[in-house]
PDB file of C-alpha atoms in Angstrom:
ATOM      1  CA  MET A   1     -36.142  -3.820  26.475  1.00 45.00           C
ATOM      2  CA  LYS A   2     -36.757  -2.214  23.068  1.00 43.00           C
ATOM      3  CA  LYS A   3     -33.269  -3.294  21.953  1.00 44.00           C
ATOM      4  CA  LEU A   4     -33.623  -6.845  23.275  1.00 43.00           C
ATOM      5  CA  LEU A   5     -36.831  -7.860  21.501  1.00 42.00           C
ATOM      6  CA  PRO A   6     -35.511  -7.210  17.968  1.00 43.00           C
ATOM      7  CA  PHE A   7     -32.395  -9.198  18.866  1.00 43.00           C
ATOM      8  CA  LEU A   8     -34.432 -12.178  20.066  1.00 39.00           C
ATOM      9  CA  CYS A   9     -36.568 -12.055  16.919  1.00 44.00           C
ATOM     10  CA  PHE A  10     -33.410 -11.858  14.829  1.00 41.00           C
ATOM     11  CA  CYS A  11     -32.022 -15.020  16.439  1.00 44.00           C
ATOM     12  CA  ILE A  12     -35.262 -16.937  15.896  1.00 37.00           C
ATOM     13  CA  PHE A  13     -36.015 -15.973  12.307  1.00 39.00           C
ATOM     14  CA  SER A  14     -32.439 -15.968  11.015  1.00 42.00           C
ATOM     15  CA  LEU A  15     -31.891 -19.659  11.656  1.00 41.00           C
ATOM     16  CA  PRO A  16     -30.914 -21.318   8.383  1.00 41.00           C
ATOM     17  CA  SER A  17     -33.481 -23.705   6.914  1.00 43.00           C
ATOM     18  CA  HIS A  18     -31.066 -25.385   4.469  1.00 53.00           C
ATOM     19  CA  ALA A  19     -27.359 -25.842   3.849  1.00 65.00           C
ATOM     20  CA  LEU A  20     -25.513 -22.625   3.264  1.00 87.00           C
ATOM     21  CA  LEU A  21     -22.315 -20.667   3.632  1.00 94.00           C
ATOM     22  CA  LEU A  22     -22.920 -18.422   6.601  1.00 97.00           C
ATOM     23  CA  PHE A  23     -20.933 -15.238   7.119  1.00 97.00           C
ATOM     24  CA  THR A  24     -21.376 -13.329  10.361  1.00 97.00           C
ATOM     25  CA  LEU A  25     -20.312  -9.787  11.210  1.00 97.00           C
ATOM     26  CA  GLN A  26     -20.654  -9.472  14.988  1.00 97.00           C
ATOM     27  CA  GLU A  27     -19.790  -6.567  17.241  1.00 97.00           C
ATOM     28  CA  ASN A  28     -17.625  -7.824  20.086  1.00 96.00           C
ATOM     29  CA  GLY A  29     -16.534  -5.140  22.530  1.00 95.00           C
ATOM     30  CA  PRO A  30     -14.565  -2.475  20.624  1.00 96.00           C
ATOM     31  CA  ASP A  31     -14.156  -4.656  17.522  1.00 97.00           C
ATOM     32  CA  VAL A  32     -16.159  -6.368  14.800  1.00 97.00           C
ATOM     33  CA  GLU A  33     -15.501 -10.048  14.098  1.00 96.00           C
ATOM     34  CA  LEU A  34     -16.047 -11.674  10.708  1.00 95.00           C
ATOM     35  CA  THR A  35     -16.573 -15.439  10.660  1.00 94.00           C
ATOM     36  CA  VAL A  36     -17.644 -17.988   8.064  1.00 93.00           C
ATOM     37  CA  SER A  37     -19.032 -21.471   8.608  1.00 94.00           C
ATOM     38  CA  GLY A  38     -21.168 -24.077   6.886  1.00 94.00           C
ATOM     39  CA  SER A  39     -20.729 -25.732   3.510  1.00 94.00           C
ATOM     40  CA  LEU A  40     -22.262 -26.220   0.083  1.00 94.00           C
ATOM     41  CA  THR A  41     -24.074 -29.527  -0.411  1.00 93.00           C
ATOM     42  CA  SER A  42     -23.261 -29.353  -4.123  1.00 92.00           C
ATOM     43  CA  LEU A  43     -21.603 -27.108  -6.694  1.00 94.00           C
ATOM     44  CA  SER A  44     -24.649 -27.266  -8.950  1.00 94.00           C
ATOM     45  CA  GLY A  45     -25.097 -24.097 -10.968  1.00 96.00           C
ATOM     46  CA  LEU A  46     -21.442 -23.114 -10.552  1.00 96.00           C
ATOM     47  CA  SER A  47     -18.373 -23.633 -12.701  1.00 95.00           C
ATOM     48  CA  SER A  48     -14.748 -23.121 -11.802  1.00 95.00           C
ATOM     49  CA  ALA A  49     -13.132 -20.178 -13.554  1.00 93.00           C
ATOM     50  CA  GLY A  50      -9.776 -21.855 -13.128  1.00 87.00           C
ATOM     51  CA  VAL A  51      -8.408 -18.713 -11.534  1.00 84.00           C
ATOM     52  CA  SER A  52      -6.688 -18.269  -8.218  1.00 77.00           C
ATOM     53  CA  ALA A  53      -6.784 -15.031  -6.287  1.00 74.00           C
ATOM     54  CA  PRO A  54      -5.034 -13.851  -3.095  1.00 75.00           C
ATOM     55  CA  ILE A  55      -7.538 -13.553  -0.299  1.00 79.00           C
ATOM     56  CA  VAL A  56      -7.508 -11.453   2.847  1.00 82.00           C
ATOM     57  CA  GLY A  57     -10.321 -10.631   5.200  1.00 87.00           C
ATOM     58  CA  LEU A  58     -12.286  -7.653   3.917  1.00 92.00           C
ATOM     59  CA  VAL A  59     -15.754  -6.321   3.306  1.00 97.00           C
ATOM     60  CA  ASN A  60     -17.314  -3.787   0.980  1.00 98.00           C
ATOM     61  CA  PRO A  61     -20.947  -3.343   2.031  1.00 98.00           C
ATOM     62  CA  ASN A  62     -21.871  -1.060  -0.887  1.00 98.00           C
ATOM     63  CA  THR A  63     -20.855  -3.510  -3.628  1.00 98.00           C
ATOM     64  CA  VAL A  64     -21.253  -6.791  -1.694  1.00 98.00           C
ATOM     65  CA  ILE A  65     -17.780  -8.154  -1.141  1.00 97.00           C
ATOM     66  CA  ILE A  66     -17.147 -10.451   1.832  1.00 96.00           C
ATOM     67  CA  GLN A  67     -13.851 -12.308   2.120  1.00 92.00           C
ATOM     68  CA  THR A  68     -11.979 -14.137   4.820  1.00 89.00           C
ATOM     69  CA  GLY A  69      -8.531 -15.648   4.544  1.00 80.00           C
ATOM     70  CA  THR A  70      -4.834 -15.191   5.178  1.00 73.00           C
ATOM     71  CA  ASN A  71      -3.146 -14.076   1.956  1.00 65.00           C
ATOM     72  CA  LEU A  72      -3.639 -17.546   0.501  1.00 72.00           C
ATOM     73  CA  THR A  73      -5.262 -18.439  -2.787  1.00 77.00           C
ATOM     74  CA  GLY A  74      -8.776 -19.536  -3.542  1.00 86.00           C
ATOM     75  CA  GLU A  75     -10.701 -20.842  -6.538  1.00 92.00           C
ATOM     76  CA  LEU A  76     -13.298 -18.698  -8.287  1.00 93.00           C
ATOM     77  CA  PHE A  77     -16.680 -20.251  -9.057  1.00 95.00           C
ATOM     78  CA  LEU A  78     -18.988 -18.383 -11.440  1.00 96.00           C
ATOM     79  CA  PRO A  79     -22.702 -19.046 -12.010  1.00 97.00           C
ATOM     80  CA  THR A  80     -23.244 -21.132 -15.128  1.00 96.00           C
ATOM     81  CA  VAL A  81     -26.524 -19.361 -15.880  1.00 96.00           C
ATOM     82  CA  GLY A  82     -27.294 -15.718 -15.234  1.00 96.00           C
ATOM     83  CA  SER A  83     -25.768 -14.164 -12.146  1.00 97.00           C
ATOM     84  CA  ILE A  84     -25.680 -14.464  -8.384  1.00 97.00           C
ATOM     85  CA  THR A  85     -28.776 -12.655  -7.160  1.00 97.00           C
ATOM     86  CA  GLY A  86     -29.898 -11.298  -3.815  1.00 97.00           C
ATOM     87  CA  ASP A  87     -29.382  -8.172  -1.766  1.00 98.00           C
ATOM     88  CA  LEU A  88     -27.592  -5.435  -3.704  1.00 97.00           C
ATOM     89  CA  ASN A  89     -25.750  -4.191  -0.622  1.00 98.00           C
ATOM     90  CA  PHE A  90     -25.568  -4.620   3.145  1.00 98.00           C
ATOM     91  CA  GLY A  91     -24.854  -0.978   3.900  1.00 98.00           C
ATOM     92  CA  ALA A  92     -23.286   2.138   2.408  1.00 98.00           C
ATOM     93  CA  GLY A  93     -19.722   1.498   3.580  1.00 98.00           C
ATOM     94  CA  THR A  94     -16.731   1.112   1.266  1.00 97.00           C
ATOM     95  CA  LEU A  95     -13.802  -1.308   1.134  1.00 96.00           C
ATOM     96  CA  LEU A  96     -12.225  -2.097   4.508  1.00 96.00           C
ATOM     97  CA  ASN A  97      -9.545  -4.703   5.260  1.00 93.00           C
ATOM     98  CA  ALA A  98      -9.538  -6.791   8.429  1.00 91.00           C
ATOM     99  CA  ASN A  99      -6.663  -5.981  10.796  1.00 88.00           C
ATOM    100  CA  LEU A 100      -6.323  -9.584  11.980  1.00 83.00           C
ATOM    101  CA  ASN A 101      -7.006 -12.687   9.913  1.00 78.00           C
ATOM    102  CA  ASP A 102      -7.661 -16.275  10.911  1.00 70.00           C
ATOM    103  CA  GLY A 103      -7.904 -18.404   7.809  1.00 58.00           C
ATOM    104  CA  GLY A 104      -8.929 -21.568   9.635  1.00 62.00           C
ATOM    105  CA  SER A 105      -9.650 -24.189   7.018  1.00 58.00           C
ATOM    106  CA  ALA A 106     -11.249 -21.746   4.629  1.00 67.00           C
ATOM    107  CA  ILE A 107     -10.398 -19.197   2.026  1.00 83.00           C
ATOM    108  CA  VAL A 108     -13.938 -18.131   1.344  1.00 91.00           C
ATOM    109  CA  GLY A 109     -15.689 -15.157  -0.142  1.00 93.00           C
ATOM    110  CA  LEU A 110     -18.567 -13.671  -2.100  1.00 96.00           C
ATOM    111  CA  ASP A 111     -17.862 -10.909  -4.613  1.00 96.00           C
ATOM    112  CA  LEU A 112     -20.677  -9.574  -6.786  1.00 97.00           C
ATOM    113  CA  THR A 113     -18.262  -7.386  -8.780  1.00 96.00           C
ATOM    114  CA  LEU A 114     -16.386 -10.334 -10.339  1.00 94.00           C
ATOM    115  CA  GLY A 115     -17.311 -12.277 -13.464  1.00 92.00           C
ATOM    116  CA  LEU A 116     -18.243  -9.141 -15.418  1.00 92.00           C
ATOM    117  CA  GLY A 117     -20.871  -8.390 -12.821  1.00 93.00           C
ATOM    118  CA  ALA A 118     -22.259 -11.934 -12.627  1.00 97.00           C
ATOM    119  CA  GLY A 119     -20.659 -12.396  -9.232  1.00 97.00           C
ATOM    120  CA  ALA A 120     -18.459 -15.180  -7.937  1.00 96.00           C
ATOM    121  CA  LEU A 121     -17.918 -17.417  -4.959  1.00 95.00           C
ATOM    122  CA  ILE A 122     -14.375 -17.870  -3.718  1.00 93.00           C
ATOM    123  CA  LEU A 123     -13.769 -21.311  -2.233  1.00 92.00           C
ATOM    124  CA  PRO A 124     -10.665 -23.214  -1.148  1.00 88.00           C
ATOM    125  CA  SER A 125      -8.821 -24.621  -4.166  1.00 86.00           C
ATOM    126  CA  GLY A 126     -10.127 -28.107  -4.950  1.00 88.00           C
ATOM    127  CA  TYR A 127     -13.155 -27.637  -2.685  1.00 90.00           C
ATOM    128  CA  SER A 128     -15.392 -30.714  -2.407  1.00 91.00           C
ATOM    129  CA  ALA A 129     -19.107 -30.282  -1.847  1.00 92.00           C
ATOM    130  CA  GLY A 130     -20.131 -31.021   1.703  1.00 92.00           C
ATOM    131  CA  THR A 131     -16.778 -30.073   3.202  1.00 92.00           C
ATOM    132  CA  PRO A 132     -17.296 -27.686   6.156  1.00 92.00           C
ATOM    133  CA  VAL A 133     -15.405 -24.413   6.118  1.00 89.00           C
ATOM    134  CA  THR A 134     -14.332 -22.167   8.977  1.00 87.00           C
ATOM    135  CA  GLY A 135     -12.452 -18.915   9.059  1.00 86.00           C
ATOM    136  CA  GLY A 136     -12.549 -15.388  10.283  1.00 89.00           C
ATOM    137  CA  GLY A 137     -11.005 -12.013  10.802  1.00 90.00           C
ATOM    138  CA  THR A 138     -11.225  -9.007  13.092  1.00 94.00           C
ATOM    139  CA  PHE A 139     -11.803  -5.353  12.289  1.00 96.00           C
ATOM    140  CA  THR A 140     -10.224  -3.757  15.341  1.00 96.00           C
ATOM    141  CA  GLY A 141     -11.557  -0.499  16.702  1.00 96.00           C
ATOM    142  CA  GLN A 142     -14.643  -0.710  14.493  1.00 97.00           C
ATOM    143  CA  SER A 143     -18.394  -0.983  14.906  1.00 97.00           C
ATOM    144  CA  LEU A 144     -20.980  -1.900  12.302  1.00 98.00           C
ATOM    145  CA  ALA A 145     -21.862   1.784  12.086  1.00 98.00           C
ATOM    146  CA  SER A 146     -18.274   2.898  11.497  1.00 97.00           C
ATOM    147  CA  MET A 147     -17.914   0.204   8.817  1.00 98.00           C
ATOM    148  CA  GLY A 148     -21.079   1.370   7.104  1.00 98.00           C
ATOM    149  CA  VAL A 149     -22.815  -1.975   7.684  1.00 98.00           C
ATOM    150  CA  THR A 150     -26.569  -2.038   8.284  1.00 98.00           C
ATOM    151  CA  PRO A 151     -27.540  -4.736  10.832  1.00 98.00           C
ATOM    152  CA  GLY A 152     -29.754  -7.434   9.355  1.00 98.00           C
ATOM    153  CA  VAL A 153     -29.893 -10.715   7.460  1.00 98.00           C
ATOM    154  CA  TYR A 154     -28.810 -10.809   3.806  1.00 98.00           C
ATOM    155  CA  SER A 155     -28.800 -13.685   1.339  1.00 97.00           C
ATOM    156  CA  TRP A 156     -27.743 -14.609  -2.180  1.00 98.00           C
ATOM    157  CA  THR A 157     -28.314 -17.557  -4.490  1.00 97.00           C
ATOM    158  CA  TRP A 158     -27.877 -18.617  -8.111  1.00 96.00           C
ATOM    159  CA  THR A 159     -29.732 -20.627 -10.748  1.00 95.00           C
ATOM    160  CA  GLY A 160     -29.629 -24.375 -10.128  1.00 92.00           C
ATOM    161  CA  ALA A 161     -28.529 -24.012  -6.510  1.00 87.00           C
ATOM    162  CA  GLY A 162     -29.983 -25.866  -3.578  1.00 86.00           C
ATOM    163  CA  ASP A 163     -27.803 -23.804  -1.267  1.00 93.00           C
ATOM    164  CA  SER A 164     -27.209 -20.119  -0.669  1.00 95.00           C
ATOM    165  CA  VAL A 165     -24.876 -17.626   0.928  1.00 97.00           C
ATOM    166  CA  GLN A 166     -26.093 -15.681   3.964  1.00 98.00           C
ATOM    167  CA  LEU A 167     -24.690 -12.787   5.932  1.00 98.00           C
ATOM    168  CA  ASN A 168     -25.856 -11.987   9.447  1.00 98.00           C
ATOM    169  CA  ALA A 169     -24.786  -8.526  10.583  1.00 98.00           C
ATOM    170  CA  VAL A 170     -25.394  -8.404  14.327  1.00 97.00           C
ATOM    171  CA  SER A 171     -25.007  -5.512  16.738  1.00 93.00           C
ATOM    172  CA  ALA A 172     -23.557  -6.048  20.205  1.00 82.00           C
ATOM    173  CA  ILE A 173     -25.322  -8.789  22.186  1.00 66.00           C
ATOM    174  CA  PRO A 174     -26.992  -7.505  25.380  1.00 57.00           C
ATOM    175  CA  GLU A 175     -25.335  -8.366  28.701  1.00 51.00           C
ATOM    176  CA  PRO A 176     -26.844 -11.232  30.763  1.00 55.00           C
ATOM    177  CA  GLY A 177     -28.279  -8.700  33.199  1.00 51.00           C
ATOM    178  CA  THR A 178     -30.342  -7.277  30.363  1.00 43.00           C
ATOM    179  CA  TYR A 179     -31.918 -10.692  29.727  1.00 42.00           C
ATOM    180  CA  ILE A 180     -32.818 -11.052  33.418  1.00 53.00           C
ATOM    181  CA  ALA A 181     -34.372  -7.599  33.491  1.00 47.00           C
ATOM    182  CA  ALA A 182     -36.310  -8.327  30.298  1.00 45.00           C
ATOM    183  CA  LEU A 183     -37.650 -11.616  31.668  1.00 51.00           C
ATOM    184  CA  GLY A 184     -38.672  -9.890  34.863  1.00 55.00           C
ATOM    185  CA  MET A 185     -40.481  -7.218  32.877  1.00 52.00           C
ATOM    186  CA  LEU A 186     -42.289  -9.828  30.783  1.00 57.00           C
ATOM    187  CA  GLY A 187     -43.317 -11.656  33.959  1.00 62.00           C
ATOM    188  CA  LEU A 188     -44.694  -8.442  35.466  1.00 54.00           C
ATOM    189  CA  VAL A 189     -46.633  -7.615  32.319  1.00 51.00           C
ATOM    190  CA  GLY A 190     -48.096 -11.132  32.283  1.00 59.00           C
ATOM    191  CA  PHE A 191     -49.108 -10.882  35.960  1.00 53.00           C
ATOM    192  CA  VAL A 192     -50.847  -7.527  35.461  1.00 50.00           C
ATOM    193  CA  TRP A 193     -52.638  -8.801  32.366  1.00 51.00           C
ATOM    194  CA  MET A 194     -53.910 -11.939  34.166  1.00 61.00           C
ATOM    195  CA  ARG A 195     -55.049  -9.911  37.161  1.00 56.00           C
ATOM    196  CA  ARG A 196     -57.017  -7.485  34.987  1.00 55.00           C
ATOM    197  CA  LYS A 197     -58.576 -10.396  33.114  1.00 52.00           C
ATOM    198  CA  ARG A 198     -59.696 -12.012  36.360  1.00 61.00           C
ATOM    199  CA  MET A 199     -61.120  -8.733  37.678  1.00 56.00           C
ATOM    200  CA  ALA A 200     -63.032  -8.189  34.434  1.00 52.00           C
ATOM    201  CA  SER A 201     -64.405 -11.739  34.645  1.00 58.00           C
ATOM    202  CA  THR A 202     -65.488 -11.252  38.278  1.00 58.00           C
ATOM    203  CA  MET A 203     -67.284  -7.986  37.503  1.00 53.00           C
ATOM    204  CA  SER A 204     -69.151  -9.540  34.585  1.00 56.00           C
ATOM    205  CA  GLU A 205     -70.495 -12.251  36.902  1.00 58.00           C
ATOM    206  CA  VAL A 206     -71.896  -9.715  39.396  1.00 54.00           C
TER     207      VAL A 206
END
C-alpha cells in the first residue's frame, strides 16, 4: 500500500502539460527500458551546430546524458542564449551503455556536457519541428538502483523555448493484484470512517 500511493501520485502529477520530448526509464522485470517519445513544437532558442555524432543508447545520471539510437548519426542543437537548465543530475550513477537498441524513428538525446557546458539536444538530422520521435533501448540485468538512477521526474529547458525535455524514472509497476488489494483497503477505510461519523452524529443527538 505504501509503495502504491506514491506510484499513483507520480502518474497523476507527471502528466505533461505542454509539448515535450519525454524520456522514460522504466523497470520491466529484470531489465530497465529506455524510451523516448513526443516532439518539439518549434526549434526556438536552439541553433544547429552543424555536427553529426554517432548515437547509441546510454545514460549517465551524474552528468545528465540520455541517448537512444542505433549507431546512427544525429544533429546537435545548442541553446542560442545561455545554457540548457534544469536538474543537475538524476542520480549518482556513471556512464552505462544499453545492451539492446531500438532506434525507431529517432536518434535523440540530451547531453549537458556538450557545447562547452551549455548542453545540447541531439535530434535526427534535418529534424522538422512537430515531427514525433520514437526510440528506445534496454539495459539488461539492471535496475534503477544498480544504474545509480534515482526514481522521479526531471526536466530541462532553455531560453526562448516553449517546450522542454523531461525524464521519468519509474520503479517497477505493481502487479494487478496489488491494485485490487489497495482498492479494497481504501474501501474498508472509507466504510470505517463513515460508520464512526454516523455513530458520532447519533450520540450528539441523544
